[in-house]
Tab-separated table of C-alpha atoms and ligand atoms in Angstrom:
chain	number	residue	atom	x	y	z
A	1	UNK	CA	0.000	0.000	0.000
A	2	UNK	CA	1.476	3.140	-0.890
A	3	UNK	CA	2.190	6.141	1.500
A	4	UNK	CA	3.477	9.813	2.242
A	5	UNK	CA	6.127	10.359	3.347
A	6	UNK	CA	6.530	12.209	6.180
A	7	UNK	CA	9.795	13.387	7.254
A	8	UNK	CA	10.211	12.972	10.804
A	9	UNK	CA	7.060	11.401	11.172
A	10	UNK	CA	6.037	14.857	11.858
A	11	UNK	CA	2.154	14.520	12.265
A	12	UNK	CA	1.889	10.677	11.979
A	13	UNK	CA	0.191	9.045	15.906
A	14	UNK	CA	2.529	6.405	16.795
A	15	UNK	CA	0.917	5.189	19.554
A	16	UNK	CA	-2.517	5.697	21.282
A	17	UNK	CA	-1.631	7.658	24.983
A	18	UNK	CA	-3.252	8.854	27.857
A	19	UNK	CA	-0.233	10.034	29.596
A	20	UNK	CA	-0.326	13.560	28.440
A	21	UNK	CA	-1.531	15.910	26.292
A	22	UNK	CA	-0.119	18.919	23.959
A	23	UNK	CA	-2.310	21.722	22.292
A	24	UNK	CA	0.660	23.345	20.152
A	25	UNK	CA	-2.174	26.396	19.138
A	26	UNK	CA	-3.433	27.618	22.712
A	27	UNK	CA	-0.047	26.523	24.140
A	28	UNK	CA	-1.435	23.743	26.925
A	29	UNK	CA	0.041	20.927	28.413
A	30	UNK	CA	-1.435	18.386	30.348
A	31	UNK	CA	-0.185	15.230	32.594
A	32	UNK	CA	-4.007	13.151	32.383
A	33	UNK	CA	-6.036	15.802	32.172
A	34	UNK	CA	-4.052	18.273	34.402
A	35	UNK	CA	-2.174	21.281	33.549
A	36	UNK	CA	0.987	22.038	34.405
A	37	UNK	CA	0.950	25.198	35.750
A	38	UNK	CA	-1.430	23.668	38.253
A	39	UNK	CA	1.118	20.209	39.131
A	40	UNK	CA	3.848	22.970	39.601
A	41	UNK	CA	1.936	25.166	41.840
A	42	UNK	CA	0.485	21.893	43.725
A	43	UNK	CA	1.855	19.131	43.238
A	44	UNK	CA	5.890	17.671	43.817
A	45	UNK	CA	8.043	15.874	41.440
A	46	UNK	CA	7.357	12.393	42.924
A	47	UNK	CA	3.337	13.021	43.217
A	48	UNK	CA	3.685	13.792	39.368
A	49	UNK	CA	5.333	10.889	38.792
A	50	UNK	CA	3.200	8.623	40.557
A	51	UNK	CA	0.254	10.480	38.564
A	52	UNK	CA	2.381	9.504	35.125
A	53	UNK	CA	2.721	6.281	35.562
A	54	UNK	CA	-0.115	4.665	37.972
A	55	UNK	CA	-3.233	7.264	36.086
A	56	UNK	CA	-4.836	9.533	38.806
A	57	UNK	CA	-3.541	11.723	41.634
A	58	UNK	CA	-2.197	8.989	44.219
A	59	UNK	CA	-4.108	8.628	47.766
A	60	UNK	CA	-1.879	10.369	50.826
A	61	UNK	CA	-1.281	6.280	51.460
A	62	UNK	CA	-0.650	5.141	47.826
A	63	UNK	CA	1.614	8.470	47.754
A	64	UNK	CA	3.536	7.800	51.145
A	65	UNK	CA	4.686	3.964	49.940
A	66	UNK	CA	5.679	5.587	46.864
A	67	UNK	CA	7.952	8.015	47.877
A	68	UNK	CA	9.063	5.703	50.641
A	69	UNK	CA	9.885	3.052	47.751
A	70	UNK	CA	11.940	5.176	46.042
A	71	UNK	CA	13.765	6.919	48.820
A	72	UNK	CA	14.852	3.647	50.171
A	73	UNK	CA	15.957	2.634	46.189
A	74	UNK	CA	18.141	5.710	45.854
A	75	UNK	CA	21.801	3.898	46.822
A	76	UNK	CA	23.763	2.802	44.366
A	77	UNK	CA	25.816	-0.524	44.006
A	78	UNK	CA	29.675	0.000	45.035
A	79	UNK	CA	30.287	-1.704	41.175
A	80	UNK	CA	28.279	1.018	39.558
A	81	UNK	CA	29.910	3.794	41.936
A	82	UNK	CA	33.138	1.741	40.435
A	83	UNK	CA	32.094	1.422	36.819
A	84	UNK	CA	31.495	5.876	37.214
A	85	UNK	CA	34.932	5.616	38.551
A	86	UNK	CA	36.425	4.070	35.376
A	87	UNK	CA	34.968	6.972	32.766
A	88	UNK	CA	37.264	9.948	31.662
A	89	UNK	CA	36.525	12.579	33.417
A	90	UNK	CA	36.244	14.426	30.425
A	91	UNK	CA	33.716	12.440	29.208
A	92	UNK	CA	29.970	13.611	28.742
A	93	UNK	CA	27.382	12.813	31.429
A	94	UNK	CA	25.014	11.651	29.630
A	95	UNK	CA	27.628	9.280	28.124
A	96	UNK	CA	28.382	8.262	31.649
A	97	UNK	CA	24.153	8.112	32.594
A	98	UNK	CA	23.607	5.986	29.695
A	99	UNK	CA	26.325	3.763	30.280
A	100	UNK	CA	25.594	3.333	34.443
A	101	UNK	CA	21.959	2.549	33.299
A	102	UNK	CA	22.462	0.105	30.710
A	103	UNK	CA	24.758	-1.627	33.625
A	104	UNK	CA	21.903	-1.923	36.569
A	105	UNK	CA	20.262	-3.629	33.839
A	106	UNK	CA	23.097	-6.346	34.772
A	107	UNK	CA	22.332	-5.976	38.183
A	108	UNK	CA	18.648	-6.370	38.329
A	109	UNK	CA	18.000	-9.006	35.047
A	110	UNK	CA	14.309	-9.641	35.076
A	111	UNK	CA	13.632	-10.483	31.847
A	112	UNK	CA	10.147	-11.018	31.833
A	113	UNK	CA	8.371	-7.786	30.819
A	114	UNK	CA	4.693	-9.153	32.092
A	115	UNK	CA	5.728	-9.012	35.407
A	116	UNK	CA	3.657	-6.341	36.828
A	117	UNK	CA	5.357	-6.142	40.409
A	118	UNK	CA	9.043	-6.413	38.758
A	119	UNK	CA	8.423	-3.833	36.337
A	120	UNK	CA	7.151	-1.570	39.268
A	121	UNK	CA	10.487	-1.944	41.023
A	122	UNK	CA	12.179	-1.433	37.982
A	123	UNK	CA	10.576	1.953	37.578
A	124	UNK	CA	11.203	2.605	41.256
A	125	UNK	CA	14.561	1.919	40.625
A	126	UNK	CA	15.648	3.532	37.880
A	127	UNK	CA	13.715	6.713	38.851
A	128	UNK	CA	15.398	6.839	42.253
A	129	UNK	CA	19.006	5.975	41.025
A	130	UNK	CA	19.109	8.138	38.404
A	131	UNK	CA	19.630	10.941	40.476
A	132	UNK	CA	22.308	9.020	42.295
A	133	UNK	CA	24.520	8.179	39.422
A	134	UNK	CA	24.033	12.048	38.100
A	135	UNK	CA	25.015	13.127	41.312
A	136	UNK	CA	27.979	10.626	41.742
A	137	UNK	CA	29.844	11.260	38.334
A	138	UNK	CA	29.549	15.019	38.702
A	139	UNK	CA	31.500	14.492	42.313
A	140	UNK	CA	34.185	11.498	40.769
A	141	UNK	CA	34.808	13.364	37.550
A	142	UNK	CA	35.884	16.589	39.544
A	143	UNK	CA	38.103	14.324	42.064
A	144	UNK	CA	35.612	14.151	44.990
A	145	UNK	CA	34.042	11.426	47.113
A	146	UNK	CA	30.232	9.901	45.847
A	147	UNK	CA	28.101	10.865	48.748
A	148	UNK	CA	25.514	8.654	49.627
A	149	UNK	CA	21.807	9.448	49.009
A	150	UNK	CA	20.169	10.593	53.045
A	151	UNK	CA	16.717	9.149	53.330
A	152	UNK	CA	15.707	12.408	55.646
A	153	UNK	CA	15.857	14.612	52.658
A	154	UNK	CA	13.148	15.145	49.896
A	155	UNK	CA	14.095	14.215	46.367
A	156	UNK	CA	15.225	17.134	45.042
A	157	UNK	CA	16.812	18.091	48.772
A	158	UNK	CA	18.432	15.058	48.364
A	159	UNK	CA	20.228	15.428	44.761
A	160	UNK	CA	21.259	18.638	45.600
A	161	UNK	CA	22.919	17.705	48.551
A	162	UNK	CA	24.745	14.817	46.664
A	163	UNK	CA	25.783	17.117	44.342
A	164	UNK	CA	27.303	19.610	47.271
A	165	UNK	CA	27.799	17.677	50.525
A	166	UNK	CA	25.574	20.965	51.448
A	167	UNK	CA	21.772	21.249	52.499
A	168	UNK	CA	20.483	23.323	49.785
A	169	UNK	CA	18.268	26.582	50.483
A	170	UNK	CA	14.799	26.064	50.474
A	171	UNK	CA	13.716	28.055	47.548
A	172	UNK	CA	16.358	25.814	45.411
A	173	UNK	CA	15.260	22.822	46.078
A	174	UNK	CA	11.698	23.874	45.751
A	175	UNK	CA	12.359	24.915	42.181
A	176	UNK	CA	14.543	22.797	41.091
A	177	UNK	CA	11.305	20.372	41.960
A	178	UNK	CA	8.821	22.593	39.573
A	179	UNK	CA	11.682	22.114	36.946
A	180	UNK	CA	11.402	17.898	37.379
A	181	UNK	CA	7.385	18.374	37.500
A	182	UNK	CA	7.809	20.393	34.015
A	183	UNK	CA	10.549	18.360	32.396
A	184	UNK	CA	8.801	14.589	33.505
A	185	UNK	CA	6.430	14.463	30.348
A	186	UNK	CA	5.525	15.668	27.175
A	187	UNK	CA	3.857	13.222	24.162
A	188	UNK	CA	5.357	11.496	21.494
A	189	UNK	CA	8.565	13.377	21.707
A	190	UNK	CA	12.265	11.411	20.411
A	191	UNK	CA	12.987	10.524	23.446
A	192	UNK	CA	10.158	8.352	24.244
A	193	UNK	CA	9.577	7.110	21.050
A	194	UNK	CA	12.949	5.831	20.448
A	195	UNK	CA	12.569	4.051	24.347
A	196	UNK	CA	9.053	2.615	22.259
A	197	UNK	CA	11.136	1.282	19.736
A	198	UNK	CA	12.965	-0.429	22.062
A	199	UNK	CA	10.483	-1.365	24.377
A	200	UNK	CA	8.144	-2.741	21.482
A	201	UNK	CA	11.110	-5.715	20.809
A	202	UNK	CA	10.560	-6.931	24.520
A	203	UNK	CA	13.398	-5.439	26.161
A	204	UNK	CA	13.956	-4.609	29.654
A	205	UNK	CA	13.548	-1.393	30.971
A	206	UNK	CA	17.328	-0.793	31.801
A	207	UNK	CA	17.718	-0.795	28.583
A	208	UNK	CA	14.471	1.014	27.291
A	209	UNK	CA	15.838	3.994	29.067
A	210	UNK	CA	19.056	3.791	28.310
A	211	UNK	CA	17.777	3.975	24.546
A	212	UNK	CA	15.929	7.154	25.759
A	213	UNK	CA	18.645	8.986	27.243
A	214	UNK	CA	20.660	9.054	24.017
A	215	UNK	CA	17.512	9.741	22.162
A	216	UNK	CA	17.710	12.610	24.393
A	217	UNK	CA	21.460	13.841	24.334
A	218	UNK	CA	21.604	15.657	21.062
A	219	UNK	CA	21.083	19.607	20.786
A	220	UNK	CA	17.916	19.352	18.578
A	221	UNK	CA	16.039	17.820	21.842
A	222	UNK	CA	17.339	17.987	25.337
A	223	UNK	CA	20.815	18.756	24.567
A	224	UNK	CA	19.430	22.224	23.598
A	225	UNK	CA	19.592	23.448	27.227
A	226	UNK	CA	23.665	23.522	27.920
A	227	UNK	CA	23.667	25.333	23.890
A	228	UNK	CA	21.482	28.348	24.811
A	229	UNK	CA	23.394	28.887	28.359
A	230	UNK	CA	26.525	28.803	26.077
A	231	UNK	CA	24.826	31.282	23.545
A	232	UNK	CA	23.687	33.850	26.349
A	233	UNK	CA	27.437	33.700	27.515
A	234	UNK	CA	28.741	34.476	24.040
A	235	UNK	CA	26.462	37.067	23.545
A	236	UNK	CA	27.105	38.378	26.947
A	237	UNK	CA	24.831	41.881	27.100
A	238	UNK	CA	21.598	42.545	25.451
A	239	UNK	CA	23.181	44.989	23.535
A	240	UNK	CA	24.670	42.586	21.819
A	241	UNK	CA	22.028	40.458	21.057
A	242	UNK	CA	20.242	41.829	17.621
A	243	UNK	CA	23.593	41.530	15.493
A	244	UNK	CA	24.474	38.023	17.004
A	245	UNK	CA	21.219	36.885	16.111
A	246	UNK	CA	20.883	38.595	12.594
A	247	UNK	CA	24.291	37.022	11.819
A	248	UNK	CA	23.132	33.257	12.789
A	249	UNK	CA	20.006	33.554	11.154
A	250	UNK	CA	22.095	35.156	7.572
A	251	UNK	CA	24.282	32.103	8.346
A	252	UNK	CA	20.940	29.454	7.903
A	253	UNK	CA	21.929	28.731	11.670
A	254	UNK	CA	19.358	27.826	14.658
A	255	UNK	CA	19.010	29.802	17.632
A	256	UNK	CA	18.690	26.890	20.459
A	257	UNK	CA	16.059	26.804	22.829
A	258	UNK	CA	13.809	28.145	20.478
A	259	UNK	CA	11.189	26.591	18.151
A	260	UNK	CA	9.343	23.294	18.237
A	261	UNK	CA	7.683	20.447	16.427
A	262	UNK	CA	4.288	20.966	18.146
A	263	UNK	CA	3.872	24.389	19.637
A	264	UNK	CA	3.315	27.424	17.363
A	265	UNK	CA	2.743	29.743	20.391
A	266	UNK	CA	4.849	29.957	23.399
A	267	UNK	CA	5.689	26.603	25.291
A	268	UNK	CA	3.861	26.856	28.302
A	269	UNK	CA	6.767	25.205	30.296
A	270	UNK	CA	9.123	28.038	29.006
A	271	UNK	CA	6.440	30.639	30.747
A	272	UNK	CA	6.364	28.611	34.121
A	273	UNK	CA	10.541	28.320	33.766
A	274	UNK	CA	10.253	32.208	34.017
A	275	UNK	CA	8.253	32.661	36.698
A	276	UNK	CA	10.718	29.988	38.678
A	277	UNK	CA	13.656	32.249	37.594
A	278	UNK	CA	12.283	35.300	39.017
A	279	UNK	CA	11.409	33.961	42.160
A	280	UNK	CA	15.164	32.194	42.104
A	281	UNK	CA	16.361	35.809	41.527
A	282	UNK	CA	14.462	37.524	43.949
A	283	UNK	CA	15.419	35.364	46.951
A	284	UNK	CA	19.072	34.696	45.743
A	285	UNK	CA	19.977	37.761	43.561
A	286	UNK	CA	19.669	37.937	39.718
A	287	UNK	CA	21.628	36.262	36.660
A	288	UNK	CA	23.275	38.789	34.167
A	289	UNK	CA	22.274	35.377	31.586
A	290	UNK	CA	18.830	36.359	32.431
A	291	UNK	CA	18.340	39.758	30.966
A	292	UNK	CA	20.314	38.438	27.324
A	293	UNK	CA	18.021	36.095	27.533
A	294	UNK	CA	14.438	38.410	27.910
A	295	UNK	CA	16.235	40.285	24.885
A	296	UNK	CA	17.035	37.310	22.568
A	297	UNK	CA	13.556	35.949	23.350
A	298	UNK	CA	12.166	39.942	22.079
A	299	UNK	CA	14.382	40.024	18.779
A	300	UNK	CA	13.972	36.224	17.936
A	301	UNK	CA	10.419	36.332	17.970
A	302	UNK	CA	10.031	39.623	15.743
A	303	UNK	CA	12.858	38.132	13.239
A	304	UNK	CA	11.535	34.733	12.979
A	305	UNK	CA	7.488	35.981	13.590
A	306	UNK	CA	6.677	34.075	10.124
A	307	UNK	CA	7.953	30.891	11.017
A	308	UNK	CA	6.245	31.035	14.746
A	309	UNK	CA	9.880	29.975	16.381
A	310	UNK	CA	9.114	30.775	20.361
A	311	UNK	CA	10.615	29.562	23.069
A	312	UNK	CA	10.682	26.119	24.391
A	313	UNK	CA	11.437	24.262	27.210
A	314	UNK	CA	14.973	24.681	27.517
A	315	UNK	CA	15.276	28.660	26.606
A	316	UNK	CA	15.384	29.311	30.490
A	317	UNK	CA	15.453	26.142	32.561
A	318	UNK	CA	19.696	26.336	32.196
A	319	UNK	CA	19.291	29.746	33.826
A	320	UNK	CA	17.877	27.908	36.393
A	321	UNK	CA	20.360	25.648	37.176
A	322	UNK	CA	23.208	27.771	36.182
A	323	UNK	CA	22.274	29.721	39.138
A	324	UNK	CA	21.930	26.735	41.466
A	325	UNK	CA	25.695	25.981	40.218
A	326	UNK	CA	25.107	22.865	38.377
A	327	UNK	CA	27.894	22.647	35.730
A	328	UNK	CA	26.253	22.941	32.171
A	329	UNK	CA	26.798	19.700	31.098
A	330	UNK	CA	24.795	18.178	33.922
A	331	UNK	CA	21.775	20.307	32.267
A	332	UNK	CA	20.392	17.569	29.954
A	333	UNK	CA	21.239	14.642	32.660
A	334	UNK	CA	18.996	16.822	34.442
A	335	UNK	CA	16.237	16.509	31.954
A	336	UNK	CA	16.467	12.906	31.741
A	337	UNK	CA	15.977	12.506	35.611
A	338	UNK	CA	12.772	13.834	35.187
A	339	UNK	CA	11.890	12.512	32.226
A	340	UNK	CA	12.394	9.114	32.834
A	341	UNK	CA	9.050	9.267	34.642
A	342	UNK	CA	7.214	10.151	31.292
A	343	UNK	CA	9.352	7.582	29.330
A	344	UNK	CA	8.246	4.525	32.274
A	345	UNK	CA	4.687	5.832	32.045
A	346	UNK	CA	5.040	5.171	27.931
A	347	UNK	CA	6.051	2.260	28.936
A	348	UNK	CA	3.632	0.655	31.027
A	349	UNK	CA	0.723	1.336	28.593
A	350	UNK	CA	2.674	0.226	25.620
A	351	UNK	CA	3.236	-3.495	27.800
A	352	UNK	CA	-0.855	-3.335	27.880
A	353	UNK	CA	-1.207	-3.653	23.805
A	354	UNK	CA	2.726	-4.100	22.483
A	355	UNK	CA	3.215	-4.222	18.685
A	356	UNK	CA	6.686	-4.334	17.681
A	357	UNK	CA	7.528	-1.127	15.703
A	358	UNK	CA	8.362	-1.643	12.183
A	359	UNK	CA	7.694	1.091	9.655
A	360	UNK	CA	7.576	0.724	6.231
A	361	UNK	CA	10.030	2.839	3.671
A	362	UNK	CA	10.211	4.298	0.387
A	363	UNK	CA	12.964	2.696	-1.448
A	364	UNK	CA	14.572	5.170	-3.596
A	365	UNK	CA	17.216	2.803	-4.950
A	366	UNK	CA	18.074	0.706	-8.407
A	367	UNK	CA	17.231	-2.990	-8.838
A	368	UNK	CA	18.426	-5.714	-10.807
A	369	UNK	CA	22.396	-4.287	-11.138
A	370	UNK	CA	25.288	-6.201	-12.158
A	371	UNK	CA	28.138	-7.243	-9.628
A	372	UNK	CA	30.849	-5.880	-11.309
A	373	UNK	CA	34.311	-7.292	-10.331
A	374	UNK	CA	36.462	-5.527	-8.039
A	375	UNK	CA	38.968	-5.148	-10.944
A	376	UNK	CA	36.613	-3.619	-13.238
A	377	UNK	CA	35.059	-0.695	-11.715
B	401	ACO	N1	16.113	29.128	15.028
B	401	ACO	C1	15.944	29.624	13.784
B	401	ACO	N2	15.038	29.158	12.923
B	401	ACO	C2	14.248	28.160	13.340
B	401	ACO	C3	14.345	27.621	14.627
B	401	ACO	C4	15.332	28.137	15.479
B	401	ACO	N3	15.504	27.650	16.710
B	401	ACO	N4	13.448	26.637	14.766
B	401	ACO	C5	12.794	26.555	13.606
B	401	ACO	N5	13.272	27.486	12.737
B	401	ACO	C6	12.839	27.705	11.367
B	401	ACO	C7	13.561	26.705	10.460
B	401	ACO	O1	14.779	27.194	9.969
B	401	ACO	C8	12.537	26.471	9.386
B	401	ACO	O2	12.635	27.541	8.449
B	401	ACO	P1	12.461	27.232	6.866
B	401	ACO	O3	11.035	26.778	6.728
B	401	ACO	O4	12.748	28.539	6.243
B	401	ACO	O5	13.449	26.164	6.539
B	401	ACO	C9	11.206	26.599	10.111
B	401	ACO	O6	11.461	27.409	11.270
B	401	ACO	C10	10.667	25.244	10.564
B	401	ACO	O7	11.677	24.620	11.362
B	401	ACO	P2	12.025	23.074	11.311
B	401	ACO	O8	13.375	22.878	11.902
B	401	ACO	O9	11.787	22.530	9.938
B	401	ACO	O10	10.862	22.529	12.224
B	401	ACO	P3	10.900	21.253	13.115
B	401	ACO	O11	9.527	21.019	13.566
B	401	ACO	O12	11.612	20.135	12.465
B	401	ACO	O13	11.847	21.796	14.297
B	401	ACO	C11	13.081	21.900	16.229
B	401	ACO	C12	11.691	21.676	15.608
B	401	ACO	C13	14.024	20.779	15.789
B	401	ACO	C14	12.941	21.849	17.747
B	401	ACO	C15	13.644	23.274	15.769
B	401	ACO	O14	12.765	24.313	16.142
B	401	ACO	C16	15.037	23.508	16.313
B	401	ACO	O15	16.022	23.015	15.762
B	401	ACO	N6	15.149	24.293	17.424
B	401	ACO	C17	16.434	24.523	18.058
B	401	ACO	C18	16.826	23.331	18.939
B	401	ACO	C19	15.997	23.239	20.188
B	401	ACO	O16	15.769	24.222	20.891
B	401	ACO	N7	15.579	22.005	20.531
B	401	ACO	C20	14.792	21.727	21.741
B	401	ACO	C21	13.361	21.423	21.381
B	401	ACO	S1	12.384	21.144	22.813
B	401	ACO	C22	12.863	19.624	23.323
B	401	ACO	O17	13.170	18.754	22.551
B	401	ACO	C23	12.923	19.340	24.742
């Protein structure tokens, strides 16, 4: 049967979901049914998680076994704290998050998929160790000890103290939580369909998400976050902003953090990211990156108004944690903490009704040629 085709599968369903929810027109995003901007005033990382993968908003006891679950899942195995060890230090972290993934795979070898109560600690697991192994090769890479997870602390309390050996303020951890909430979901995005590839052939989840987190890497998806904090540095004042950006766009060049697949307005995440930024600044004093930023988003949108390039998700969220001191490059192993949540969720309702993926193609090629001897070509 002949079809289109559609490069990038850009409009084609892959799957049938009711994890989430993106109107690209009015700019809305919804985790089942509820906004955002409502799980980020309400709700906390781990609550939205539980909502992604289980359906509704957990009971207080349903909730309280959850979060205990993964708070006693957050240690990692001395050979994984060993394997971190053994990566260059120059290396990139996501490099070193999909590796130490792929390995508690090894640890933890369930192979049978239609095991409801393993695949829940699977889930559990990965979602509490990612944090863990984050944490632990940002420490090793610069020379210092892995601290061990403390079970007092909330999760995002809990990988910021990993990160620092120091209880973070309040108002950091607290918004570095609304950036998980934000960052734990959004539809048929690369990420999570290249995990549904995976996951479609049987595979464990170890390395479903692993297959997600290099989905996830490159700068046209998460990997745009470290780009635009590297952009607003260049730049440096918002003086300087118009020619930097008239000479990118003369060169055919993207601006990062802008633009996206589904949205033609504003992403509603990149509205909510401000709003955490200003209350960041407020408490803790501003970021210089923060005003080149407000600038670039004012010229980009007038120069690029035909092609309705906005901002996304990860225009300001590296803002965020620039001013939290995370190093940039632990910006997209960032993401993927979060987003494993919305990848697992994929997950469990593509084990309910699994169809291995295999698309058709166009061939474009020749048929029937010759073999032509080596020595005659
Ligand atoms: N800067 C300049 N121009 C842009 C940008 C941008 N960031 N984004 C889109 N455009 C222009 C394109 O050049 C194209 O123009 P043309 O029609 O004259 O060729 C038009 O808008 C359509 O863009 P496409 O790249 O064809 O649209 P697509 O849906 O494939 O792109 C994408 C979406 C890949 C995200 C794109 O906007 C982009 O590369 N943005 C920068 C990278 C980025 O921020 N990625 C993060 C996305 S959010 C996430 O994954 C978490």
């Amino acid at each position: 049967m002949p079809h289109d085709f559609m490069p990038g599968l850009a409009g084609v369903p892959a799957a049938r979901s009711s994890v989430s929810d993106v109107d690209g027109e009015r700019g809305v995003l919804e985790y089942r049914g509820i906004r955002v901007e409502e799980l980020c005033a309400k709700s906390s990382f781990l609550e939205t998680a539980s909502l992604l993968l289980f359906g509704p908003l957990p009971s207080q006891s349903d909730l309280d076994q959850f979060v205990g679950d993964i708070t006693i899942h957050r240690r990692i195995k001395y050979r994984i704290v060993d394997l971190i060890k053994c990566l260059p230090e120059q290396g990139h972290p996501m490099d070193a998050l999909q590796a130490a993934v792929a390995a508690l795979g090894m640890f933890y070898p369930g192979r049978n998929v239609q095991d409801r109560e393993n695949n829940y600690w699977s889930a559990v697991r990965l979602i509490a160790k990612l944090p863990t192994i984050v944490a632990a090769y940002a420490r090793i890479r610069r020379g210092d000890d892995h601290i061990p997870p403390r079970d007092d602390l909330t999760f995002s309390e809990n990988f910021l103290y990993m990160l620092s050996e120091k209880m973070p303020e309040q108002v950091w951890s607290q918004v570095l939580d609304s950036c998980l909430i934000l960052h734990a979901e959004h539809t048929m995005n690369a990420s999570t369909f290249a995990g549904m590839v995976t996951a479609s052939t049987l595979a464990d989840p170890y390395t479903v998400v692993s297959s997600s987190i290099g989905a996830l890497k490159g700068p046209l998806h998460g990997g745009a976050n470290e780009e635009v904090v590297e952009m607003l540095r260049e730049i440096g004042t918002p003086g300087r902003v118009r020619a930097y950006l008239e000479r990118k766009l003369k060169d055919k060049q993207k601006i990062m953090g802008l633009g996206h697949r589904v949205y033609k307005v504003k992403d509603p995440r990149a509205t909510i990211l401000q709003t955490l930024c200003e209350r960041l600044f407020k408490e803790c004093g501003a970021s210089p990156l923060y005003e080149v930023a407000l600038e670039v988003e004012r010229v980009a949108v007038e120069l690029l108004a035909e092609k309705e390039v906005h901002p996304n998700v990860d225009f300001y969220s590296g803002i965020i944690y620039d001013k939290l001191g995370i190093p940039v490059e632990f910006f997209t192993p960032i993401f993927a903490m979060a987003r494993v949540a919305g990848w697992l969720a994929h997950w469990f309702e593509q084990l309910k009704e699994n169809k291995l993926y295999r698309p058709d193609q166009i061939y474009a090629g020749e048929h029937n040629r010759p073999y032509v001897p080596i020595e005659k070509r």
